[in-house]
């Protein structure tokens, strides 16, 4: 079973990280001014305060250069009238418009239907979805399956699902991620963890296929592992709320994941019949939740910096695109001539649970 | 591959259909009185009007005797203060409380962990979910996969996913449905289609397992089929909105499904290497969206009434429990001594897309 045919689509708009952080400070100040009845001087002071916090705690521009978003940047003055941001209904409607259009465009030139299409997202829930509308419009007999609400690690369960569909008869399973993280902005929540989140996440749109035969270039699937860590349910959450999805993120997440990682990776290799010595020559695809988690993975597994380079580069170029991030890293490793065929590609992603997900591939 | 070990849990509360319809009329009148500033006489007139519509169009008590719900019945006077019902955030919180407690109870006596646990719902999205919390609390290495937002037909994709997990190494895959449809009540939406919906849906909680070996009693999986119908995306929808999930349902749904059904069922049998003559001795599990769809399936496929009896009985006893309904029908057919081993159990379900899903089993 082979992952292949990666096609990423850049979101329509892009903002550099410095511009984005400045916008965030203004947006929070506008919302706070409306809620706490601040005058102009008070609003400016609040913006400066948020800008200060962001300068200390946000992902800095040398680690994250720019982020994509699918909708035009909001004029911050809009938050004066509605300091809680768009309603959940409006966010759902906008998600559907963007995603329906994406599916149509992304499959415009596609003549052959896939047997299965797995739609992966945690940022918009509407049925029928863009995948179903595509299949109906084209008169395809493709089966559509949702892989929803699994956060940043969802590419791994999606690959597991695709492997199962392939094992039970499908020749081609397409996996399509549509993550519109930027939709779920909360200008009225000034907590430090929210500011960190808002400085990291971005939109990501990508499709790829699992092929039943092992021909051609791609990532050959060798195995997978998955673990829900104990006593960490409160460390991260993602839930439907009145004004879009709401995230919580504790500071201890990188440490909790790091503590479980060594045993987890040993198991991932063992399940594929490989011993841990093979780590040395492996190139890692690590979901870059933030810069810190890449550091921790590198240190715990005693990796060289180049072994996590693709993960850092994707964070730098695009931000944390939730479940769409790992596929962007796979695509980059696949296209990189410096990574020879035969290289092992252990892939790691993390999310609410806390859940640690892994898949092991070989580049071919 | 065998579906087995069905365990249904009744929701904590039950209301007879006449009591439920009376409550609905009062709740709508209370919301309308608040929104349109009606006096007591106006409110009584409005309640009578809604009661009249319900008497004509709601699922009558001889077809649906009672429905379960997981939360205590709301005092309708609450809708005076909040005519739009609970916020999305409150609905999500209540969903999580009920579902977390359900997973704990449902697995209390379970000593052996499943390899996989598929959590099926379209009525509440929160991560970590009850399944992840269970697995963490018990220290299990079970993989948790969400089958979310696939509406009433989700049992079929969940079974497809389980078949794939089984084909790639799992010995036991548990599938758990937690549908809290009653949470998503909109007292301010008096449209006829909403009243029909609100008179049909109920809560449903059920777990079962797919076993890799074919031993013991159960439903042996012979095959499946799935189709998104053309030009029907607007006939049914289910989406996240400000105050819980929102459904739309056009009148033409039963006719659109019926028009596709004969060809679809022929294909379902052919894929399993069976010819349509085998329909005669089959017992159908038809998702009872409402009484009408069972009639249409019976007529189009020229079935006898007893061939759809289990589907009618489940609608009568429990209401439309979204994706949990089909598993309740499977459980009933499996336990029914009048259905001999060797009987084919074609299973059909429908939802947004419009999507028609089918699975074919043999009772053993």
XYZ file of C-alpha atoms in Angstrom:
728
model
C 0.000 0.000 0.000
C 1.398 3.276 -1.176
C 0.640 6.940 -0.402
C 1.022 8.893 -3.610
C -0.314 11.688 -5.847
C 0.002 14.506 -3.305
C -1.534 17.792 -4.470
C -1.575 20.752 -2.072
C -3.633 23.878 -2.733
C -2.559 27.138 -1.165
C -5.367 29.016 0.587
C -6.440 32.151 -1.266
C -4.812 34.598 1.132
C -1.497 34.727 2.967
C -0.226 36.918 5.804
C 3.313 37.228 7.067
C 3.696 36.409 10.733
C 4.619 39.988 11.793
C 1.508 41.344 10.039
C -0.577 38.566 11.556
C 0.636 39.277 15.111
C -0.072 42.994 14.667
C -3.571 42.193 13.412
C -4.179 39.876 16.384
C -3.243 42.626 18.877
C -5.634 45.069 17.169
C -8.453 42.530 16.955
C -8.215 41.639 20.651
C -8.098 45.320 21.588
C -11.172 46.084 19.490
C -13.107 43.248 21.152
C -11.975 44.252 24.628
C -12.823 47.905 23.970
C -16.373 46.872 23.084
C -16.774 44.526 26.045
C -15.088 46.667 28.704
C -16.102 50.065 27.234
C -12.524 51.305 26.814
C -11.804 54.715 25.312
C -9.292 55.100 22.484
C -6.346 55.466 24.833
C -7.431 52.384 26.779
C -7.817 50.451 23.547
C -4.306 51.433 22.447
C -2.900 50.382 25.817
C -4.676 47.026 25.562
C -3.345 46.471 22.029
C 0.173 47.217 23.267
C -0.280 44.752 26.123
C -1.416 41.968 23.767
C 1.398 42.808 21.340
C 3.837 42.440 24.242
C 2.488 39.034 25.222
C 2.608 37.913 21.584
C 6.195 39.135 21.239
C 7.140 36.920 24.193
C 4.981 33.835 23.601
C 3.822 33.630 19.989
C 5.596 31.531 17.414
C 8.264 33.993 16.121
C 8.686 34.862 12.419
C 11.993 32.987 12.107
C 10.148 29.768 12.957
C 6.871 30.595 11.207
C 7.139 33.031 8.307
C 3.584 33.167 6.982
C 0.177 31.556 7.224
C -2.602 30.975 4.738
C -6.276 31.668 5.218
C -9.214 31.021 2.968
C -11.270 34.135 3.648
C -10.300 37.788 3.269
C -8.787 39.253 6.422
C -11.467 40.782 8.609
C -11.406 44.486 9.275
C -10.789 44.582 13.031
C -13.368 47.347 13.413
C -15.989 44.619 12.853
C -15.216 43.283 16.317
C -16.558 46.489 17.844
C -20.053 45.403 16.864
C -19.465 41.711 17.529
C -16.615 41.142 19.977
C -17.246 37.394 20.066
C -16.601 37.011 16.333
C -18.798 35.249 13.815
C -21.622 32.997 14.976
C -21.192 29.222 14.698
C -23.812 29.234 11.936
C -21.879 31.811 9.891
C -18.628 29.884 10.349
C -20.298 26.667 9.193
C -21.719 28.413 6.117
C -18.349 29.940 5.188
C -16.624 26.586 5.702
C -19.091 24.911 3.342
C -18.638 27.570 0.642
C -14.841 27.321 0.689
C -14.746 23.531 0.903
C -17.389 22.923 -1.773
C -15.436 25.160 -4.153
C -12.148 23.469 -3.223
C -13.462 19.981 -4.000
C -14.794 21.121 -7.372
C -11.477 22.739 -8.347
C -9.245 20.047 -6.887
C -10.997 17.362 -8.951
C -11.653 19.425 -12.075
C -9.105 17.574 -14.210
C -9.709 14.184 -12.622
C -11.255 11.690 -15.013
C -11.049 8.515 -12.946
C -13.080 8.379 -9.732
C -11.471 6.916 -6.610
C -13.196 3.901 -5.037
C -13.237 5.698 -1.698
C -12.865 9.287 -0.629
C -12.019 10.024 2.995
C -12.777 13.616 4.005
C -10.644 14.756 6.934
C -11.429 17.878 8.939
C -11.927 19.179 12.463
C -12.921 22.710 11.449
C -16.381 22.435 9.859
C -19.260 19.993 10.086
C -21.959 20.109 7.448
C -23.716 17.339 5.538
C -23.838 16.841 2.657
C -20.186 17.858 2.541
C -18.027 18.986 -0.386
C -16.920 15.403 -1.039
C -20.498 14.129 -1.312
C -21.468 17.039 -3.558
C -18.479 16.331 -5.822
C -19.342 12.640 -6.097
C -23.013 13.443 -6.814
C -22.149 16.097 -9.414
C -19.774 13.788 -11.254
C -22.072 10.776 -11.079
C -19.323 8.732 -9.388
C -19.917 5.608 -7.329
C -17.184 6.636 -4.880
C -17.904 5.884 -1.226
C -17.461 8.954 1.016
C -16.303 8.483 4.613
C -15.792 11.257 7.180
C -12.709 11.324 9.409
C -13.866 14.249 11.572
C -13.012 15.814 14.924
C -9.696 13.987 15.369
C -7.602 17.152 15.539
C -4.001 17.380 14.427
C -3.359 13.628 14.383
C -6.210 12.738 11.993
C -3.965 11.889 9.026
C -2.890 8.699 10.815
C -6.374 7.290 11.472
C -7.286 8.361 7.914
C -4.363 6.307 6.600
C -5.461 3.375 8.808
C -8.966 3.647 7.370
C -7.576 3.806 3.837
C -5.386 0.749 4.492
C -8.493 -1.121 5.609
C -10.491 -0.068 2.559
C -7.577 -1.152 0.362
C -7.348 -4.505 2.159
C -11.056 -5.081 1.517
C -11.032 -4.376 -2.205
C -10.469 -0.700 -3.029
C -7.783 0.008 -5.620
C -7.578 3.721 -4.932
C -8.600 5.581 -1.801
C -8.303 9.373 -1.890
C -7.723 11.236 1.357
C -8.633 14.925 1.341
C -7.911 17.323 4.215
C -9.748 20.652 4.431
C -8.699 22.453 7.608
C -9.950 26.029 7.957
C -8.399 26.724 11.338
C -8.471 30.489 10.816
C -12.289 30.393 10.907
C -12.254 29.612 14.611
C -10.877 32.848 15.952
C -12.040 34.126 19.339
C -11.145 37.830 19.684
C -12.657 38.016 23.182
C -10.498 35.296 24.720
C -7.254 36.936 25.752
C -5.818 34.008 27.726
C -2.158 33.310 27.065
C -2.866 29.817 25.699
C -5.371 31.303 23.225
C -2.830 33.830 21.995
C -0.323 31.013 21.479
C -2.925 28.998 19.536
C -3.961 32.005 17.448
C -0.345 32.657 16.489
C 0.223 29.080 15.278
C -2.717 27.730 13.332
C -3.388 28.245 9.627
C -5.570 26.843 6.870
C -4.431 23.797 4.895
C -5.912 21.997 1.880
C -4.326 18.849 0.493
C -5.299 15.635 -1.277
C -3.422 12.385 -1.862
C -4.191 8.770 -2.602
C -3.558 5.353 -1.177
C -2.953 2.898 -3.997
C -3.357 -0.822 -3.584
C -0.398 -1.717 -5.775
C 3.144 -0.860 -4.781
C 4.298 0.605 -8.129
C 5.649 4.081 -8.728
C 6.992 6.734 -6.372
C 5.312 7.109 -3.029
C 5.421 6.241 0.645
C 4.998 2.514 1.236
C 3.051 1.855 4.440
C 4.883 -0.508 6.799
C 2.789 -0.183 9.959
C 1.178 2.046 12.542
C 0.670 2.509 16.275
C -1.639 4.601 18.398
C -1.875 5.359 22.103
C -4.144 7.410 24.339
C -1.954 8.567 27.236
C -3.222 8.202 30.814
C -4.255 11.151 33.016
C -3.940 13.718 30.265
C -7.546 14.196 29.110
C -7.468 17.740 30.482
C -4.292 18.803 28.672
C -5.903 19.593 25.331
C -9.483 19.873 24.077
C -11.383 20.800 20.935
C -15.150 21.199 20.986
C -18.150 22.727 19.272
C -19.162 25.972 20.957
C -21.442 28.959 20.283
C -18.935 30.837 18.157
C -17.108 28.150 16.264
C -14.813 25.483 17.648
C -12.970 26.140 20.884
C -9.536 24.815 21.858
C -7.775 24.480 25.165
C -4.073 23.717 25.393
C -2.074 23.249 28.583
C 1.609 24.066 28.863
C 2.526 20.511 29.796
C 1.567 18.983 26.415
C 5.096 18.780 24.921
C 6.466 17.203 28.139
C 3.662 14.657 28.422
C 4.133 13.598 24.818
C 7.918 13.502 25.145
C 7.662 11.213 28.185
C 5.772 8.577 26.187
C 7.657 8.964 22.934
C 10.636 6.647 23.206
C 8.590 3.549 24.052
C 6.041 4.504 21.446
C 8.581 4.790 18.635
C 10.282 1.509 19.620
C 6.881 -0.158 19.303
C 6.224 1.506 15.941
C 9.464 0.035 14.574
C 8.925 -3.371 16.191
C 5.454 -3.708 14.694
C 7.040 -3.297 11.268
C 9.673 -5.922 12.168
C 12.457 -3.319 12.439
C 14.778 -2.624 15.298
C 15.436 0.769 16.785
C 18.899 0.976 15.191
C 17.052 1.845 11.980
C 16.168 5.231 13.540
C 19.619 6.607 12.672
C 18.991 6.674 8.929
C 15.310 7.616 9.192
C 13.788 10.945 8.201
C 11.025 11.966 10.598
C 7.691 13.562 9.754
C 6.696 15.152 13.060
C 3.477 17.144 13.355
C 4.819 20.587 14.299
C 2.193 21.554 16.873
C 4.724 24.257 17.659
C 8.518 24.620 17.523
C 8.912 23.126 21.018
C 7.471 19.718 20.194
C 9.963 19.270 17.332
C 12.799 20.073 19.750
C 11.500 17.559 22.268
C 11.119 14.793 19.650
C 14.637 15.486 18.382
C 16.126 15.407 21.884
C 14.220 12.393 23.225
C 15.011 10.267 20.166
C 18.561 11.673 19.890
C 18.043 12.756 16.304
C 20.169 15.110 14.224
C 18.572 18.386 13.204
C 18.308 17.390 9.495
C 16.176 14.373 10.492
C 13.390 16.760 11.552
C 14.155 19.423 8.925
C 11.101 18.803 6.718
C 8.804 19.206 9.739
C 10.430 22.516 10.688
C 10.275 23.752 7.101
C 6.554 23.065 6.771
C 5.871 24.891 10.058
C 8.013 27.780 8.802
C 6.353 28.024 5.407
C 2.711 27.333 6.261
C 2.086 27.174 10.043
C 0.218 24.472 11.934
C -2.524 23.391 9.515
C -3.959 20.828 11.955
C -4.449 17.423 10.265
C -3.267 18.788 6.878
C 0.235 19.428 8.237
C 1.611 15.870 8.268
C 0.572 15.283 4.606
C 2.410 18.491 3.635
C 5.538 17.061 5.308
C 5.095 13.716 3.519
C 4.765 15.544 0.216
C 7.952 17.515 0.862
C 9.978 14.439 1.856
C 8.717 12.588 -1.204
C 9.816 15.421 -3.502
C 13.171 15.949 -1.770
C 16.003 14.437 -3.864
C 18.244 14.514 -0.782
C 16.087 11.765 0.788
C 16.941 8.591 -1.133
C 14.506 5.804 -1.929
C 14.566 3.156 0.762
C 14.657 5.751 3.575
C 12.341 5.007 6.481
C 9.833 7.806 7.223
C 8.465 7.448 10.763
C 5.550 9.851 11.151
C 4.220 11.189 14.430
C 1.222 13.312 15.312
C -0.471 14.350 18.529
C -3.814 15.670 19.644
C -6.613 15.573 22.203
C -6.639 12.509 24.443
C -3.760 13.087 24.671
C -3.398 10.810 21.691
C -0.087 9.903 20.096
C -0.357 8.485 16.578
C 2.379 6.991 14.476
C 2.773 5.501 11.022
C 5.921 4.090 9.472
C 6.619 4.421 5.737
C 9.437 3.647 3.345
C 10.130 6.103 0.539
C 10.134 4.430 -2.855
C -16.261 -11.189 9.822
C -19.096 -11.262 12.280
C -21.167 -8.575 14.055
C -21.881 -9.801 17.544
C -22.193 -8.930 21.264
C -24.931 -6.305 20.889
C -25.705 -4.439 24.117
C -28.250 -1.603 24.024
C -28.672 0.828 26.921
C -31.993 2.591 27.363
C -31.699 6.354 27.859
C -32.512 7.429 31.412
C -35.897 8.939 30.589
C -38.813 7.898 28.389
C -41.874 9.773 27.178
C -44.920 8.329 25.476
C -45.609 9.849 22.075
C -48.897 11.564 23.141
C -47.127 13.204 26.089
C -44.230 14.176 23.847
C -46.479 15.802 21.232
C -48.311 17.742 23.943
C -44.966 18.956 25.347
C -43.816 19.992 21.861
C -46.921 22.137 21.332
C -46.403 23.848 24.692
C -42.673 24.389 24.107
C -43.229 25.986 20.690
C -45.989 28.197 22.114
C -43.762 29.343 24.984
C -40.958 30.258 22.549
C -43.348 32.038 20.172
C -44.971 33.921 23.048
C -41.544 35.251 24.051
C -40.497 36.151 20.515
C -43.805 37.624 19.292
C -44.935 39.028 22.682
C -48.147 37.006 22.793
C -50.502 37.262 25.741
C -51.789 34.127 27.482
C -54.737 33.737 25.127
C -52.447 34.146 22.120
C -50.063 31.584 23.545
C -52.906 29.098 24.060
C -54.094 29.660 20.488
C -50.565 29.099 19.194
C -50.201 25.878 21.212
C -53.510 24.648 19.785
C -52.333 25.457 16.267
C -49.069 23.508 16.727
C -50.979 20.628 18.347
C -53.225 20.560 15.278
C -50.287 20.410 12.873
C -48.690 17.668 14.956
C -51.935 15.682 15.010
C -51.920 15.765 11.210
C -48.219 15.360 10.399
C -46.314 13.910 13.347
C -45.516 10.238 13.611
C -48.658 8.887 15.349
C -48.570 6.835 18.578
C -49.596 3.598 16.856
C -46.388 3.795 14.790
C -44.152 5.294 17.483
C -45.188 4.568 21.040
C -42.418 6.189 23.080
C -39.024 7.814 22.844
C -36.025 7.895 25.118
C -34.012 10.923 26.120
C -30.911 11.224 28.230
C -31.669 14.429 30.093
C -34.668 15.287 32.273
C -37.529 16.845 30.327
C -37.200 20.616 30.259
C -39.852 22.720 31.912
C -41.339 24.579 28.919
C -41.447 27.792 30.945
C -37.655 27.916 30.462
C -38.232 28.791 26.809
C -39.814 32.094 27.886
C -36.353 33.306 28.908
C -34.526 31.573 26.085
C -36.796 30.872 23.122
C -33.913 29.545 21.020
C -33.154 26.768 23.490
C -29.769 25.888 24.948
C -26.599 27.369 23.478
C -24.347 25.144 21.353
C -21.789 25.245 24.158
C -24.294 23.980 26.734
C -25.459 21.215 24.381
C -21.856 20.117 23.827
C -21.205 20.059 27.576
C -24.336 18.013 28.304
C -23.473 15.603 25.478
C -20.024 15.037 26.950
C -21.384 14.418 30.463
C -23.910 11.836 29.288
C -21.541 10.110 26.851
C -18.574 9.989 29.242
C -20.809 8.354 31.873
C -22.255 5.951 29.298
C -18.821 4.704 28.174
C -17.760 4.143 31.785
C -20.911 2.160 32.598
C -21.093 0.271 29.310
C -17.547 -1.063 29.759
C -17.630 -1.501 33.551
C -17.649 -5.308 33.415
C -15.401 -5.573 30.362
C -12.051 -7.144 31.148
C -10.640 -7.550 27.640
C -9.959 -4.386 25.633
C -10.966 -4.295 21.967
C -8.168 -3.656 19.443
C -10.198 -0.815 17.959
C -13.098 1.269 19.153
C -15.146 3.192 16.593
C -17.236 5.969 18.140
C -20.260 6.832 16.020
C -22.292 9.995 16.513
C -23.717 13.005 14.732
C -25.066 14.729 17.844
C -22.033 15.941 19.797
C -18.437 16.803 18.957
C -15.927 17.076 21.750
C -12.347 15.817 22.022
C -11.180 13.957 23.981
C -14.406 11.972 23.704
C -15.902 9.368 26.027
C -14.162 6.572 24.132
C -10.721 8.151 24.535
C -11.368 8.842 28.222
C -12.410 5.212 28.742
C -9.304 3.888 27.019
C -7.050 6.244 29.009
C -8.728 5.403 32.325
C -8.398 1.675 31.746
C -4.841 1.861 30.441
C -5.881 0.090 27.229
C -3.932 0.211 23.960
C -7.195 0.357 21.976
C -7.137 2.636 18.934
C -10.071 5.097 18.906
C -11.533 6.232 15.584
C -14.389 8.715 15.116
C -17.196 8.028 12.649
C -18.862 11.437 13.018
C -21.364 13.586 11.142
C -22.641 10.806 8.859
C -26.241 11.030 10.035
C -28.652 8.110 10.088
C -26.616 5.895 7.744
C -23.397 5.939 9.789
C -23.651 2.319 10.969
C -22.788 1.158 7.427
C -19.553 3.184 7.025
C -18.684 2.186 10.617
C -19.063 -1.473 9.642
C -16.937 -0.838 6.509
C -14.260 0.762 8.684
C -14.416 -2.169 11.133
C -14.126 -4.649 8.253
C -10.992 -2.843 7.105
C -9.468 -2.821 10.591
C -10.235 -6.538 10.864
C -8.665 -7.212 7.454
C -5.499 -5.423 8.592
C -5.011 -7.299 11.841
C -7.614 -6.416 14.484
C -9.288 -9.371 16.182
C -12.061 -7.365 17.793
C -13.376 -3.970 16.747
C -16.052 -2.440 18.977
C -18.543 -0.023 17.432
C -20.329 2.302 19.853
C -23.173 4.645 18.880
C -24.122 7.549 21.154
C -26.880 9.568 19.513
C -28.431 12.291 21.685
C -30.864 13.595 19.092
C -33.161 15.107 21.729
C -30.413 17.617 22.610
C -30.892 19.410 19.298
C -34.352 20.822 19.829
C -35.254 24.182 18.283
C -38.414 25.551 19.959
C -38.392 28.686 17.804
C -38.526 26.886 14.449
C -42.182 26.134 13.777
C -41.774 24.955 10.166
C -43.742 21.848 9.309
C -40.578 19.863 8.490
C -39.132 20.751 11.915
C -42.273 19.550 13.671
C -42.056 16.278 11.747
C -38.378 15.896 12.725
C -39.066 16.757 16.360
C -41.814 14.133 16.532
C -39.546 11.349 15.203
C -36.058 11.496 16.676
C -34.968 10.006 19.980
C -31.775 9.152 21.849
C -30.057 5.813 21.257
C -27.040 4.164 22.885
C -25.726 0.818 21.687
C -22.458 -1.096 21.400
C -21.498 -4.208 19.449
C -18.376 -5.835 18.084
C -16.955 -7.035 14.808
C -15.035 -10.243 15.359
C -12.409 -11.498 12.960
C -13.344 -15.135 13.336
C -16.656 -16.476 12.156
C -17.546 -18.503 15.268
C -20.640 -18.131 17.427
C -23.949 -16.368 16.829
C -23.896 -13.113 14.933
C -24.367 -11.446 11.578
C -21.773 -12.560 9.052
C -20.812 -9.700 6.721
C -21.172 -10.648 3.045
C -20.727 -7.242 1.382
C -21.745 -3.622 1.137
C -22.668 -0.864 -1.310
C -22.962 2.887 -1.097
C -24.279 5.568 -3.419
C -24.609 9.343 -3.331
C -27.683 10.154 -5.431
C -27.487 12.907 -8.043
C -29.268 16.258 -7.724
C -30.449 15.666 -4.188
C -27.914 17.578 -2.076
C -30.678 20.000 -1.068
C -33.130 17.348 0.119
C -31.623 16.826 3.560
C -28.958 18.566 5.615
C -27.401 18.412 9.064
C -25.009 21.094 10.255
C -23.447 22.776 13.248
C -25.306 25.961 14.122
C -25.471 28.472 16.997
C -27.897 26.473 19.065
C -26.943 22.880 18.463
C -27.191 20.929 15.239
C -29.766 21.940 12.661
C -31.576 19.624 10.237
C -33.485 20.256 7.049
C -35.658 17.595 5.462
C -37.595 17.936 2.213
C -40.803 16.067 1.522
C -39.369 14.341 -1.520
C -36.806 12.262 0.403
C -38.755 8.965 0.507
C -39.547 9.227 -3.241
C -35.964 10.034 -4.225
C -34.642 7.099 -2.221
C -37.339 4.763 -3.513
C -36.472 5.638 -7.112
C -32.875 4.452 -6.643
C -33.605 1.495 -4.427
C -34.257 -1.410 -6.789
C -31.009 -1.016 -8.722
C -29.137 -0.425 -5.500
C -30.373 -3.613 -3.851
C -29.679 -5.687 -6.986
C -26.103 -4.430 -6.828
C -25.841 -5.191 -3.106
C -26.817 -8.824 -3.786
C -24.625 -9.119 -6.883
C -21.556 -7.870 -5.021
C -22.045 -10.744 -2.584
C -22.438 -13.187 -5.500
C -26.172 -13.636 -4.899
C -29.024 -13.164 -7.280
C -32.096 -11.100 -6.581
C -34.249 -14.214 -6.149
C -32.680 -14.485 -2.708
C -34.691 -11.398 -1.678
C -37.796 -13.508 -1.087
C -36.415 -15.278 1.962
C -34.497 -12.260 3.288
C -35.350 -10.271 6.392
C -34.698 -6.558 5.886
C -33.174 -4.118 8.347
C -34.382 -0.754 7.015
C -33.501 2.454 8.804
C -36.957 3.747 9.756
C -36.415 7.452 9.053
C -40.188 7.529 9.375
C -43.065 5.112 8.699
C -43.281 6.205 5.043
C -39.808 5.053 4.048
C -40.519 1.532 5.318
C -43.706 1.473 3.200
C -41.785 2.622 0.137
C -39.008 0.032 0.602
C -41.615 -2.709 1.062
C -43.539 -1.653 -2.054
C -40.577 -1.038 -4.352
C -38.920 -4.354 -3.474
C -42.284 -6.183 -3.356
C -41.683 -7.450 0.153
C -44.191 -8.961 2.565
C -44.932 -6.968 5.695
C -43.124 -9.453 8.012
C -39.907 -8.874 6.035
C -39.782 -5.299 7.370
C -41.382 -6.107 10.740
C -38.236 -5.679 12.856
C -37.662 -2.204 11.394
C -41.229 -1.157 12.191
C -40.997 -2.574 15.700
C -37.834 -0.655 16.515
C -39.416 2.596 15.248
C -42.488 1.807 17.352
C -40.591 1.013 20.526
C -37.785 3.586 20.411
C -38.252 6.152 17.601
C -35.636 7.211 15.049
C -32.353 7.093 16.967
C -30.289 8.251 13.981
C -27.276 5.976 13.402
C -28.116 3.862 16.485
C -31.364 2.644 14.906
C -30.005 0.090 12.433
C -27.921 -1.650 15.150
C -31.072 -1.933 17.310
C -32.778 -3.658 14.367
C -29.805 -5.999 13.873
C -29.900 -6.869 17.573
C -33.614 -7.651 17.386
C -33.290 -9.840 14.299
C -30.380 -11.704 15.869
C -32.410 -12.432 19.008
C -35.595 -13.383 17.119
C -36.039 -17.191 17.102
C -38.482 -16.826 14.184
C -35.562 -15.762 11.947
C -33.574 -18.960 11.314
C -29.819 -19.122 10.919
C -28.835 -18.826 7.281
C -31.335 -16.014 6.646
C -29.970 -13.117 4.592
C -30.241 -9.725 6.334
C -29.965 -6.908 3.760
C -29.594 -3.646 5.648
C -30.389 -0.203 4.271
C -29.914 3.289 5.641
C -30.240 6.790 4.244
C -29.027 10.259 5.054
C -27.663 13.551 3.760
C -26.214 13.446 0.255
C -28.690 11.960 -0.333
C -26.667 8.896 0.508
C -27.992 5.351 0.312
C -25.948 2.799 2.250
C -26.347 -0.950 2.248
C -24.749 -3.940 3.913
C -25.634 -7.588 3.439
C -25.352 -10.075 6.308
C -26.209 -13.710 6.939
C -27.575 -14.655 10.351
C -25.570 -17.432 11.961
